[in-house]
Amino acid sequence: MASFLALLGASAVTAQYVPVPWAYVQKEPPVQVSVNGAVRHQTMMGGGCSGAFGVACDQTGSQGLSPENQQLVSHYLFNENLGGLSILRNRIGSSPTDGILSSCPTAPNAKFNYSSLGTNDATADSCQLKLTQQAKIANPDLFIYADAWSAPGCFKTDATDINGGLICGVRGSNCTQDWRQGYADYLVQYVKFYADKGIKVDMLGAYNEPDFNPVSYASMESDGYQAADFLKVLYPTVKKYRKDLLVSCCDATGARQERDILYDLNSAGAGKMYDVATWHNYPSEPKQKFNTNGQPNLETEWSDGSGTWNTTWDVTGQEAEGFQWALYMHNAFVNADTSGYLHWWCSQNSSGTTAGSDAVLIKLPYNSFEVSRRLWAFAGYFRFARPGSVRIDAMSSAETLYVSAFENKNGTIAIPVINAAHFERDVDIKVDGCAKLGKKMATAYLADNEHNNTAVARYTVKGGVIRASVLPRSMTTFFLE
Ligand SMILES: *[C@@H]1O[C@H](CO)[C@@H](O)[C@H](O)[C@H]1NC(C)=O
Ligand SMILES: *[C@@H]1O[C@H](CO)[C@@H](O)[C@H](O)[C@H]1NC(C)=O
Ligand SMILES: *[C@@H]1O[C@H](CO)[C@@H](O)[C@H](O)[C@H]1NC(C)=O
Ligand SMILES: *[C@@H]1O[C@H](CO)[C@@H](O)[C@H](O)[C@H]1NC(C)=O
Ligand SMILES: *[C@@H]1O[C@H](CO)[C@@H](O)[C@H](O)[C@H]1NC(C)=O
Ligand SMILES: *[C@@H]1O[C@H](CO)[C@@H](O)[C@H](O)[C@H]1NC(C)=O
């Protein structure tokens, strides 16, 4: 960590915790928090973002970002000691120009004349290859999620990869030929092209928001029955190629929309034909556990599509602020056993004044960059609750003190605490049931209007108890190691 912070020109010095003079005074006894490692929930996969639709080109230099800054931005996002993200969601192109088939095969059983990811590695796969390589330098264990928005047009009822339409061969499709195997092979071929570049794709998806069919960009419809018709072909095709390549379903627009698809899928006998239930958070957020058959669920896309660029933590409570994101993630992890959370775009050179500019975590005007404090909410979870960690039980005696807890594989424990009250409050955190607790010390990492997930205090853990104080409207992650 020290060497990396030196690179940033920052210092790793642990600042002494200083109470804020204007903070309202607490009128309640210390909040009692109990963490119980004996009650175990979901295994975490991590946090992430996407460079789809060409924005990966901005981060890899097309708008003037220098090679040094390109790598620095990747570090901000993906380094374990900074943003802590570990998942990159790449889009599998579907048009003759951004996909891997420049011309349509004459029939499903004819030869597929695949092109490649691109002839120039700097721009291949709409710059996603280069972004992946840079992100992997920042995080060698990066998890790659390759996801298609549509099948190539000639495999579909509407003969184009935009404007909805169905895969030919699923129920309700009206084609003369069945292209399901062709589409499954197409998706696996994309993974093979990445393997040729030395990059292992970890998860493959055939859908993006199949409950929504925009006219202007790649899209494809599917309900759960139709997804069952396709996943019954895709799942065995993928497992024949590589057993550890995960299959997702189905990146619905919202949590409720995903539940509907999973319900149909089950009813159609394909409830086991996916490994991870993937969903977005646009029209609906999860209020309860997902209706999977034991598979994990992962939030794979969301952002404030209406707001202009905003970097703030907690000013007016608007959707794009860091503090709100800390709460969205808390609710998903605790109420729906969600295993990870992805922001929509990672970064973009955007003017910042148009609606939708908040769709990025980092803005890249020419050769500079600006980090949204939303990233520090992600960091508050994912720097410390690393992939493979398990969420363990955590209870808080106060409604406005939101607590979750995670145990890493090596026994270190992360306890993110969000204080939604407008006053500073004392907190007693009692940790039980963690076999490897030993003589750990707790470091408090603070995110608020003034702190970017910075270490502000160290506590001894006496008899499993940490007596601490948390600032108003803040997220403090206690990391026990
Ligand atoms: C295969 O695709 C390439 C472009 O990727 C094209 O030049 C070539 O003519 C195609 N071959 C056939 C047989 O369609
Ligand atoms: C199949 O359905 C699509 C959309 O529902 C329609 O546009 C198309 O013309 C139909 N094709 C045939 C061959 O009936
Ligand atoms: C972010 O939004 C808040 C509330 O709308 C506003 O007060 C603040 O100035 C914005 N910050 C930036 C950098 O745009
Ligand atoms: C890149 O960002 C700068 C600064 O915000 C802006 O002036 C410029 O128009 C952007 N370029 C593109 C291609 O969007
Ligand atoms: C925290 O990060 C924000 C951008 O996210 C930046 O503007 C601010 O200067 C940083 N503050 C410190 C203390 O590093
Ligand atoms: C344990 O794992 C966490 C998360 O990967 C890491 O931050 C920490 O340094 C590790 N600690 C030890 C003692 O290995």
Coordinates of C-alpha atoms and ligand atoms in Angstrom, one line a residue:
M1 CA 0.0 0.0 0.0
A2 CA 2.7 2.4 1.0
S3 CA 4.5 2.2 -2.3
F4 CA 1.3 2.7 -4.2
L5 CA 0.3 5.8 -2.2
A6 CA 3.8 7.2 -2.9
L7 CA 3.0 6.9 -6.6
L8 CA -0.1 9.0 -6.0
G9 CA 1.9 11.6 -4.1
A10 CA -0.3 10.9 -1.0
S11 CA 0.9 9.8 2.4
A12 CA -0.2 6.7 4.3
V13 CA 0.0 8.5 7.6
T14 CA -2.9 7.6 9.9
A15 CA -4.5 10.9 10.8
Q16 CA -5.7 11.4 14.4
Y17 CA -9.5 11.4 14.5
V18 CA -10.7 14.9 15.2
P19 CA -14.4 15.5 16.2
V20 CA -16.2 17.9 14.0
P21 CA -17.0 21.1 16.0
W22 CA -20.4 21.8 14.4
A23 CA -21.7 18.3 14.8
Y24 CA -25.0 18.0 16.8
V25 CA -24.6 16.3 20.1
Q26 CA -25.8 12.8 20.5
K27 CA -28.7 12.4 22.9
E28 CA -28.7 8.6 23.1
P29 CA -26.5 5.9 24.7
P30 CA -23.9 4.2 22.5
V31 CA -25.4 2.2 19.7
Q32 CA -25.0 -1.5 20.3
V33 CA -23.7 -3.4 17.3
S34 CA -23.3 -7.2 17.4
V35 CA -21.4 -9.1 14.7
N36 CA -21.8 -12.9 14.7
G37 CA -19.4 -14.9 12.5
A38 CA -21.3 -18.1 13.3
V39 CA -24.2 -16.9 11.1
R40 CA -23.0 -16.9 7.6
H41 CA -24.7 -15.5 4.4
Q42 CA -23.6 -15.0 0.8
T43 CA -20.1 -15.2 -0.6
M44 CA -19.0 -11.9 -2.1
M45 CA -17.9 -11.5 -5.7
G46 CA -16.9 -7.8 -5.7
G47 CA -17.7 -4.4 -7.2
G48 CA -17.2 -3.2 -10.7
C49 CA -18.1 -1.1 -13.7
S50 CA -18.1 -1.1 -17.5
G51 CA -16.4 0.5 -20.5
A52 CA -19.1 -0.6 -23.0
F53 CA -20.1 1.3 -26.1
G54 CA -16.7 2.9 -26.7
V55 CA -16.2 4.7 -23.5
A56 CA -13.3 2.4 -22.9
C57 CA -11.6 4.4 -25.6
D58 CA -11.7 7.5 -23.5
Q59 CA -9.9 5.8 -20.7
T60 CA -7.4 4.3 -23.0
G61 CA -6.3 7.6 -24.5
S62 CA -8.6 8.6 -27.4
Q63 CA -9.3 12.0 -25.8
G64 CA -5.8 12.7 -24.8
L65 CA -5.4 11.0 -21.4
S66 CA -1.7 10.2 -21.1
P67 CA -0.5 6.6 -20.6
E68 CA 0.5 7.5 -17.0
N69 CA -3.0 8.9 -16.3
Q70 CA -4.7 6.0 -18.0
Q71 CA -3.0 3.6 -15.7
L72 CA -3.6 5.8 -12.7
V73 CA -7.3 5.9 -13.4
S74 CA -7.3 2.1 -13.6
H75 CA -5.6 2.1 -10.2
Y76 CA -8.2 4.4 -8.8
L77 CA -10.9 2.0 -9.9
F78 CA -9.4 -1.4 -9.5
N79 CA -6.5 -1.3 -7.1
E80 CA -7.1 -3.1 -3.8
N81 CA -5.9 -0.1 -1.9
L82 CA -7.9 2.5 -3.7
G83 CA -11.4 2.0 -5.3
G84 CA -11.1 -1.8 -4.6
L85 CA -13.3 -2.8 -7.6
S86 CA -12.6 -6.2 -9.1
I87 CA -15.2 -6.8 -11.9
L88 CA -15.1 -5.4 -15.4
R89 CA -18.2 -5.8 -17.5
N90 CA -17.4 -5.9 -21.2
R91 CA -20.0 -5.8 -24.0
I92 CA -19.9 -8.5 -26.6
G93 CA -20.6 -6.6 -29.8
S94 CA -23.5 -7.7 -32.1
S95 CA -23.3 -5.6 -35.2
P96 CA -21.2 -6.4 -38.3
T97 CA -18.8 -3.6 -37.2
D98 CA -18.5 -4.0 -33.5
G99 CA -19.1 -7.8 -33.3
I100 CA -17.0 -10.8 -34.4
L101 CA -19.0 -11.8 -37.5
S102 CA -18.7 -9.3 -40.3
S103 CA -21.0 -11.3 -42.5
C104 CA -23.8 -13.6 -41.8
P105 CA -23.5 -17.4 -42.3
T106 CA -25.9 -18.6 -44.9
A107 CA -27.4 -21.1 -42.5
P108 CA -27.0 -22.2 -38.9
N109 CA -25.0 -25.2 -40.0
A110 CA -22.8 -23.3 -42.5
K111 CA -19.3 -22.2 -41.7
F112 CA -19.1 -19.1 -39.4
N113 CA -16.6 -16.7 -40.9
Y114 CA -15.5 -15.1 -37.6
S115 CA -13.4 -12.0 -37.8
S116 CA -11.4 -11.1 -34.6
L117 CA -11.6 -8.7 -31.8
G118 CA -9.9 -6.2 -34.1
T119 CA -6.7 -5.9 -36.0
N120 CA -5.2 -3.3 -33.7
D121 CA -4.9 -4.2 -30.0
A122 CA -5.2 -0.6 -29.0
T123 CA -8.7 -0.3 -30.3
A124 CA -9.8 -4.0 -30.5
D125 CA -13.2 -4.9 -29.1
S126 CA -14.2 -1.2 -28.9
C127 CA -11.1 -0.5 -26.7
Q128 CA -12.3 -3.0 -24.1
L129 CA -9.3 -5.3 -24.7
K130 CA -6.9 -2.5 -23.7
L131 CA -9.0 -1.4 -20.8
T132 CA -9.1 -5.0 -19.6
Q133 CA -5.3 -5.2 -19.8
Q134 CA -4.8 -2.0 -17.9
A135 CA -7.4 -3.0 -15.2
K136 CA -5.6 -6.3 -14.8
I137 CA -2.4 -4.4 -14.0
A138 CA -4.3 -2.6 -11.3
N139 CA -5.9 -5.9 -10.1
P140 CA -4.4 -9.1 -11.3
D141 CA -7.4 -11.0 -10.0
L142 CA -9.8 -9.0 -12.1
F143 CA -13.1 -10.8 -12.8
I144 CA -14.2 -10.4 -16.4
Y145 CA -17.9 -10.5 -17.2
A146 CA -18.5 -10.6 -21.0
D147 CA -22.1 -9.8 -21.7
A148 CA -24.0 -9.4 -25.0
W149 CA -26.8 -6.9 -25.5
S150 CA -28.1 -8.8 -28.5
A151 CA -27.4 -11.7 -30.9
P152 CA -26.2 -10.7 -34.3
G153 CA -29.2 -9.4 -36.3
C154 CA -29.4 -12.2 -38.7
F155 CA -30.0 -14.7 -35.8
K156 CA -33.1 -12.7 -34.8
T157 CA -36.7 -12.2 -35.7
D158 CA -36.1 -8.5 -36.4
A159 CA -33.0 -9.0 -38.6
T160 CA -31.1 -6.3 -36.8
D161 CA -29.3 -6.2 -33.5
I162 CA -31.2 -3.1 -32.3
N163 CA -34.9 -2.7 -31.7
G164 CA -35.7 -5.7 -29.6
G165 CA -36.6 -8.9 -31.4
L166 CA -36.1 -12.6 -30.4
I167 CA -33.5 -15.2 -31.0
C168 CA -34.7 -17.4 -33.8
G169 CA -35.7 -20.7 -32.3
V170 CA -37.2 -19.7 -28.9
R171 CA -40.9 -19.9 -28.4
G172 CA -42.8 -17.1 -30.1
S173 CA -40.2 -16.6 -32.7
N174 CA -41.3 -16.8 -36.3
C175 CA -38.2 -17.7 -38.2
T176 CA -37.6 -20.5 -40.6
Q177 CA -34.3 -21.4 -39.0
D178 CA -33.2 -22.1 -35.4
W179 CA -30.1 -19.9 -34.6
R180 CA -29.8 -20.8 -30.9
Q181 CA -26.8 -23.0 -31.2
G182 CA -25.2 -20.4 -33.6
Y183 CA -25.7 -17.7 -30.9
A184 CA -24.3 -20.0 -28.2
D185 CA -21.2 -20.7 -30.4
Y186 CA -20.8 -17.0 -31.1
L187 CA -20.7 -16.1 -27.4
V188 CA -18.1 -18.8 -26.7
Q189 CA -16.1 -17.7 -29.7
Y190 CA -15.8 -14.2 -28.1
V191 CA -14.4 -15.9 -24.9
K192 CA -11.9 -17.8 -27.1
F193 CA -10.7 -14.6 -28.7
Y194 CA -9.9 -13.2 -25.3
A195 CA -8.2 -16.5 -24.3
D196 CA -6.0 -16.0 -27.4
K197 CA -4.9 -12.7 -25.9
G198 CA -4.1 -14.4 -22.6
I199 CA -7.2 -13.2 -20.8
K200 CA -9.6 -15.5 -19.0
V201 CA -13.2 -14.4 -19.2
D202 CA -14.9 -15.5 -15.9
M203 CA -18.6 -15.1 -16.7
L204 CA -20.6 -15.0 -19.9
G205 CA -24.1 -13.4 -20.5
A206 CA -26.4 -13.6 -23.4
Y207 CA -28.7 -10.8 -22.4
N208 CA -28.9 -7.1 -21.4
E209 CA -32.3 -5.8 -20.1
P210 CA -34.4 -8.3 -22.2
D211 CA -37.5 -6.8 -20.6
F212 CA -36.8 -3.5 -22.5
N213 CA -36.2 -3.0 -26.2
P214 CA -34.7 0.3 -27.2
V215 CA -34.9 1.2 -30.9
S216 CA -31.5 2.9 -31.1
Y217 CA -29.0 0.5 -29.7
A218 CA -28.3 -3.2 -29.4
S219 CA -31.2 -4.9 -27.7
M220 CA -33.1 -8.2 -27.7
E221 CA -36.2 -9.3 -25.9
S222 CA -36.8 -12.4 -23.8
D223 CA -39.1 -13.4 -21.1
G224 CA -38.1 -16.3 -18.8
Y225 CA -39.7 -19.0 -21.0
Q226 CA -37.8 -17.8 -24.0
A227 CA -34.6 -17.5 -21.9
A228 CA -35.2 -21.2 -20.8
D229 CA -35.3 -22.2 -24.5
F230 CA -32.0 -20.5 -25.1
L231 CA -30.2 -21.3 -21.9
K232 CA -30.9 -25.0 -22.4
V233 CA -28.6 -24.7 -25.5
L234 CA -26.1 -22.2 -24.1
Y235 CA -25.4 -23.8 -20.7
P236 CA -24.2 -27.2 -22.0
T237 CA -22.3 -25.4 -24.8
V238 CA -20.4 -23.3 -22.3
K239 CA -19.7 -26.1 -19.9
K240 CA -18.4 -28.3 -22.7
Y241 CA -15.9 -25.5 -23.5
R242 CA -14.9 -24.7 -20.0
K243 CA -16.5 -25.9 -16.8
D244 CA -15.5 -22.9 -14.7
L245 CA -16.9 -20.3 -17.1
L246 CA -20.0 -19.0 -15.3
V247 CA -23.2 -18.3 -17.2
S248 CA -25.4 -15.4 -16.1
C249 CA -29.0 -14.7 -16.4
C250 CA -30.4 -12.2 -17.4
D251 CA -29.4 -8.6 -16.5
A252 CA -33.1 -7.5 -16.3
T253 CA -33.7 -3.7 -15.9
G254 CA -34.7 -4.1 -12.2
A255 CA -34.7 -6.5 -9.3
R256 CA -38.4 -7.2 -9.7
Q257 CA -38.1 -7.7 -13.4
E258 CA -35.3 -10.2 -12.8
R259 CA -37.4 -12.1 -10.3
D260 CA -40.1 -12.4 -13.0
I261 CA -37.6 -13.9 -15.4
L262 CA -36.2 -16.3 -12.8
Y263 CA -39.7 -17.4 -11.9
D264 CA -40.6 -18.2 -15.5
L265 CA -37.2 -19.9 -16.0
N266 CA -37.9 -22.2 -13.1
S267 CA -41.3 -23.0 -14.3
A268 CA -39.9 -23.8 -17.8
G269 CA -37.5 -26.3 -16.2
A270 CA -34.3 -24.2 -16.6
G271 CA -33.8 -23.0 -13.1
K272 CA -30.4 -24.6 -13.0
M273 CA -29.2 -23.4 -16.4
Y274 CA -27.4 -20.4 -15.0
D275 CA -24.8 -19.8 -12.3
V276 CA -25.3 -16.2 -11.3
A277 CA -28.6 -14.2 -11.3
T278 CA -27.6 -10.8 -12.7
W279 CA -29.9 -7.7 -12.4
H280 CA -29.8 -3.9 -12.8
N281 CA -31.3 -1.5 -10.4
Y282 CA -33.1 1.0 -12.6
P283 CA -36.9 0.6 -12.1
S284 CA -36.9 -1.5 -9.0
E285 CA -34.5 -2.3 -6.1
P286 CA -34.4 -5.6 -4.3
K287 CA -36.6 -5.8 -1.2
Q288 CA -36.2 -9.5 -0.4
K289 CA -34.0 -12.4 -1.3
F290 CA -34.0 -13.5 -4.9
N291 CA -35.9 -16.6 -6.1
T292 CA -32.8 -18.5 -7.3
N293 CA -32.1 -22.2 -6.6
G294 CA -29.1 -21.3 -4.4
Q295 CA -27.2 -19.4 -7.1
P296 CA -25.8 -16.0 -6.1
N297 CA -27.2 -12.8 -7.3
L298 CA -25.1 -9.8 -8.6
E299 CA -26.2 -6.3 -9.4
T300 CA -24.4 -5.7 -12.7
E301 CA -25.4 -2.2 -13.8
W302 CA -26.9 1.1 -12.5
S303 CA -26.3 4.8 -12.5
D304 CA -28.2 8.0 -12.3
G305 CA -29.1 8.4 -15.9
S306 CA -30.7 11.9 -15.4
G307 CA -28.3 13.9 -13.3
T308 CA -25.3 16.0 -14.4
W309 CA -21.8 15.2 -13.2
N310 CA -21.6 15.3 -9.5
T311 CA -18.8 14.4 -7.2
T312 CA -20.3 15.1 -3.8
W313 CA -20.8 12.7 -0.8
D314 CA -23.8 14.1 1.0
V315 CA -25.1 17.6 0.1
T316 CA -28.8 17.2 -0.9
G317 CA -29.5 13.5 -0.8
Q318 CA -29.8 13.2 -4.6
E319 CA -29.4 9.8 -6.2
A320 CA -25.8 10.1 -7.5
E321 CA -24.2 11.1 -4.2
G322 CA -21.7 8.8 -2.5
F323 CA -23.7 8.5 0.7
Q324 CA -26.8 7.2 -1.1
W325 CA -24.7 4.6 -2.9
A326 CA -23.4 3.3 0.4
L327 CA -27.0 2.8 1.4
Y328 CA -28.1 1.2 -1.9
M329 CA -25.3 -1.3 -1.5
H330 CA -26.1 -2.0 2.1
N331 CA -29.7 -2.7 1.4
A332 CA -28.9 -5.1 -1.5
F333 CA -26.2 -7.0 0.5
V334 CA -28.3 -7.3 3.7
N335 CA -31.9 -7.6 2.3
A336 CA -31.2 -9.6 -0.9
D337 CA -28.0 -11.4 -0.1
T338 CA -26.5 -9.7 -3.2
S339 CA -22.9 -10.7 -3.8
G340 CA -21.6 -7.6 -5.5
Y341 CA -22.5 -4.3 -7.1
L342 CA -21.5 -2.7 -10.4
H343 CA -21.8 0.9 -11.4
W344 CA -22.7 1.5 -15.1
W345 CA -19.7 3.1 -16.8
C346 CA -16.3 3.3 -15.2
S347 CA -15.1 6.6 -16.8
Q348 CA -15.7 8.9 -19.7
N349 CA -14.5 12.1 -21.2
S350 CA -17.7 13.9 -20.7
S351 CA -18.6 17.6 -20.7
G352 CA -20.4 17.0 -17.4
T353 CA -23.4 19.2 -18.2
T354 CA -25.5 16.9 -20.1
A355 CA -28.1 14.6 -18.5
G356 CA -26.5 11.2 -17.9
S357 CA -23.1 12.6 -17.1
D358 CA -23.4 10.8 -13.8
A359 CA -23.2 7.5 -15.5
V360 CA -19.5 7.4 -14.8
L361 CA -17.4 7.1 -11.6
I362 CA -14.5 9.1 -13.0
K363 CA -14.7 12.0 -15.5
L364 CA -11.8 12.3 -17.9
P365 CA -11.5 15.8 -19.4
Y366 CA -8.7 15.5 -21.9
N367 CA -5.5 14.6 -20.0
S368 CA -6.9 15.0 -16.4
F369 CA -9.4 13.2 -14.3
E370 CA -11.9 13.8 -11.5
V371 CA -13.2 11.2 -9.1
S372 CA -16.8 11.0 -8.0
R373 CA -17.2 10.3 -4.2
R374 CA -19.5 7.5 -5.3
L375 CA -16.2 5.6 -5.7
W376 CA -15.5 5.9 -2.0
A377 CA -18.7 4.2 -1.2
F378 CA -17.7 1.2 -3.3
A379 CA -14.2 1.4 -1.7
G380 CA -15.8 1.3 1.8
Y381 CA -17.1 -2.2 0.9
F382 CA -14.8 -3.7 -1.7
R383 CA -11.4 -2.7 -0.5
F384 CA -12.0 -4.7 2.6
A385 CA -14.7 -7.3 1.8
R386 CA -12.7 -9.0 -1.0
P387 CA -13.9 -11.5 -3.5
G388 CA -14.5 -14.8 -1.7
S389 CA -15.3 -13.1 1.6
V390 CA -18.5 -14.2 3.3
R391 CA -21.1 -11.8 4.7
I392 CA -21.7 -12.6 8.4
D393 CA -24.5 -11.4 10.7
A394 CA -24.5 -7.9 12.0
M395 CA -27.2 -6.2 14.0
S396 CA -27.5 -2.6 15.1
S397 CA -29.7 -1.2 17.9
A398 CA -30.4 2.0 16.0
E399 CA -32.5 2.3 12.9
T400 CA -30.2 4.9 11.3
L401 CA -27.0 3.1 11.9
Y402 CA -26.6 0.6 9.1
V403 CA -24.1 -2.2 9.7
S404 CA -22.9 -5.1 7.6
A405 CA -20.0 -7.4 8.2
F406 CA -17.8 -9.6 6.1
E407 CA -15.1 -12.2 6.9
N408 CA -12.3 -12.6 4.4
K409 CA -10.8 -16.0 3.6
N410 CA -7.7 -15.2 5.8
G411 CA -9.8 -14.3 8.8
T412 CA -9.7 -10.5 8.5
I413 CA -13.0 -8.8 9.1
A414 CA -14.6 -5.8 7.4
I415 CA -17.4 -4.0 9.2
P416 CA -18.8 -1.1 7.2
V417 CA -20.9 1.2 9.4
I418 CA -23.1 3.9 7.8
N419 CA -24.3 6.6 10.2
A420 CA -27.4 8.3 8.6
A421 CA -28.0 10.4 11.7
H422 CA -27.1 14.1 11.6
F423 CA -25.1 13.7 14.8
E424 CA -22.0 12.0 15.8
R425 CA -22.6 8.9 17.8
D426 CA -20.7 6.4 20.0
V427 CA -20.9 2.8 18.9
D428 CA -20.0 -0.4 20.7
I429 CA -19.2 -3.2 18.2
K430 CA -19.1 -6.6 19.7
V431 CA -17.7 -9.4 17.5
D432 CA -18.5 -13.0 18.3
G433 CA -18.2 -16.3 16.5
C434 CA -15.1 -15.4 14.4
A435 CA -12.6 -18.2 14.9
K436 CA -9.6 -16.2 13.7
L437 CA -10.3 -13.0 15.7
G438 CA -7.2 -13.5 17.7
K439 CA -5.5 -10.2 18.8
K440 CA -6.6 -8.1 15.9
M441 CA -6.5 -4.3 15.7
A442 CA -9.2 -2.4 14.0
T443 CA -8.5 0.5 11.6
A444 CA -11.3 2.9 10.8
Y445 CA -11.5 4.1 7.2
L446 CA -13.8 7.1 6.8
A447 CA -15.8 8.4 3.8
D448 CA -17.7 11.6 4.1
N449 CA -17.7 15.1 2.6
E450 CA -14.0 15.5 3.6
H451 CA -12.6 12.0 3.6
N452 CA -12.1 9.6 0.7
N453 CA -12.1 6.2 2.5
T454 CA -9.0 7.3 4.5
A455 CA -7.6 5.7 7.6
V456 CA -8.5 8.0 10.5
A457 CA -8.2 5.9 13.7
R458 CA -6.9 2.7 15.2
Y459 CA -8.7 0.7 17.9
T460 CA -7.7 -2.2 20.0
V461 CA -10.3 -5.0 20.1
K462 CA -10.8 -5.8 23.8
G463 CA -12.7 -8.9 24.5
G464 CA -14.1 -8.7 21.0
V465 CA -15.4 -5.2 21.6
I466 CA -14.5 -2.0 19.7
R467 CA -15.6 1.3 21.3
A468 CA -15.7 3.8 18.6
S469 CA -17.4 7.0 17.4
V470 CA -18.8 7.6 14.0
L471 CA -19.3 11.0 12.3
P472 CA -22.7 12.2 11.0
R473 CA -23.7 11.2 7.5
S474 CA -20.6 9.1 7.0
M475 CA -19.5 5.6 6.1
T476 CA -16.8 4.1 8.4
T477 CA -15.3 0.7 7.6
F478 CA -13.7 -1.0 10.5
F479 CA -11.1 -3.4 9.2
L480 CA -9.9 -6.0 11.7
E481 CA -6.5 -7.5 11.0
Ligands
LIG1 C1 -14.8 -13.6 -44.1 O1 -14.7 -12.3 -43.5 C2 -13.7 -11.5 -44.0 C3 -13.7 -10.2 -43.2 O2 -13.6 -10.5 -41.8 C4 -13.9 -11.2 -45.5 O3 -12.8 -10.4 -45.9 C5 -14.0 -12.5 -46.2 O4 -14.3 -12.2 -47.6 C6 -15.1 -13.4 -45.6 N1 -15.0 -14.7 -46.3 C7 -16.1 -15.3 -46.6 C8 -16.0 -16.6 -47.3 O5 -17.2 -14.8 -46.5
LIG2 C1 -41.5 -12.0 -37.5 O1 -41.9 -11.1 -36.5 C2 -41.3 -9.8 -36.6 C3 -41.6 -9.0 -35.3 O2 -42.5 -9.6 -34.5 C4 -41.7 -9.1 -37.8 O3 -41.1 -7.8 -37.9 C5 -41.3 -10.0 -39.0 O4 -41.8 -9.4 -40.2 C6 -41.9 -11.4 -38.9 N1 -41.2 -12.2 -39.9 C7 -41.9 -13.2 -40.5 C8 -41.1 -14.0 -41.5 O5 -43.1 -13.4 -40.3
LIG3 C1 -23.7 18.0 -6.7 O1 -25.1 18.2 -6.4 C2 -25.3 19.0 -5.3 C3 -26.8 18.9 -5.1 O2 -27.5 19.0 -6.3 C4 -24.8 20.4 -5.6 O3 -25.1 21.2 -4.4 C5 -23.3 20.3 -5.8 O4 -22.8 21.6 -6.2 C6 -23.0 19.4 -7.0 N1 -21.6 19.2 -7.1 C7 -21.0 19.2 -8.3 C8 -19.5 19.1 -8.3 O5 -21.6 19.4 -9.3
LIG4 C1 -13.8 15.9 -23.6 O1 -14.0 16.7 -22.4 C2 -13.8 18.0 -22.6 C3 -13.8 18.7 -21.2 O2 -15.0 18.4 -20.5 C4 -14.8 18.6 -23.5 O3 -14.6 20.0 -23.7 C5 -14.8 17.9 -24.9 O4 -15.8 18.3 -25.7 C6 -14.9 16.4 -24.7 N1 -14.7 15.7 -25.9 C7 -15.6 14.8 -26.4 C8 -15.2 14.2 -27.7 O5 -16.6 14.6 -25.8
LIG5 C1 -11.3 13.5 -2.1 O1 -11.7 13.1 -3.5 C2 -12.3 14.2 -4.1 C3 -12.9 13.6 -5.4 O2 -13.5 12.4 -5.2 C4 -11.3 15.3 -4.3 O3 -12.0 16.4 -4.9 C5 -10.8 15.7 -2.9 O4 -9.8 16.7 -3.1 C6 -10.3 14.5 -2.2 N1 -9.9 14.9 -0.8 C7 -8.9 14.5 -0.2 C8 -8.7 15.0 1.2 O5 -8.0 13.8 -0.7
LIG6 C1 -6.1 -10.7 4.4 O1 -6.9 -10.5 3.2 C2 -7.3 -9.1 3.1 C3 -8.2 -9.1 1.9 O2 -7.7 -9.6 0.8 C4 -6.0 -8.3 2.9 O3 -6.4 -6.9 2.7 C5 -5.2 -8.4 4.1 O4 -4.0 -7.7 3.9 C6 -4.8 -9.9 4.3 N1 -4.2 -10.0 5.6 C7 -3.3 -10.9 5.9 C8 -2.8 -10.8 7.3 O5 -2.9 -11.7 5.1

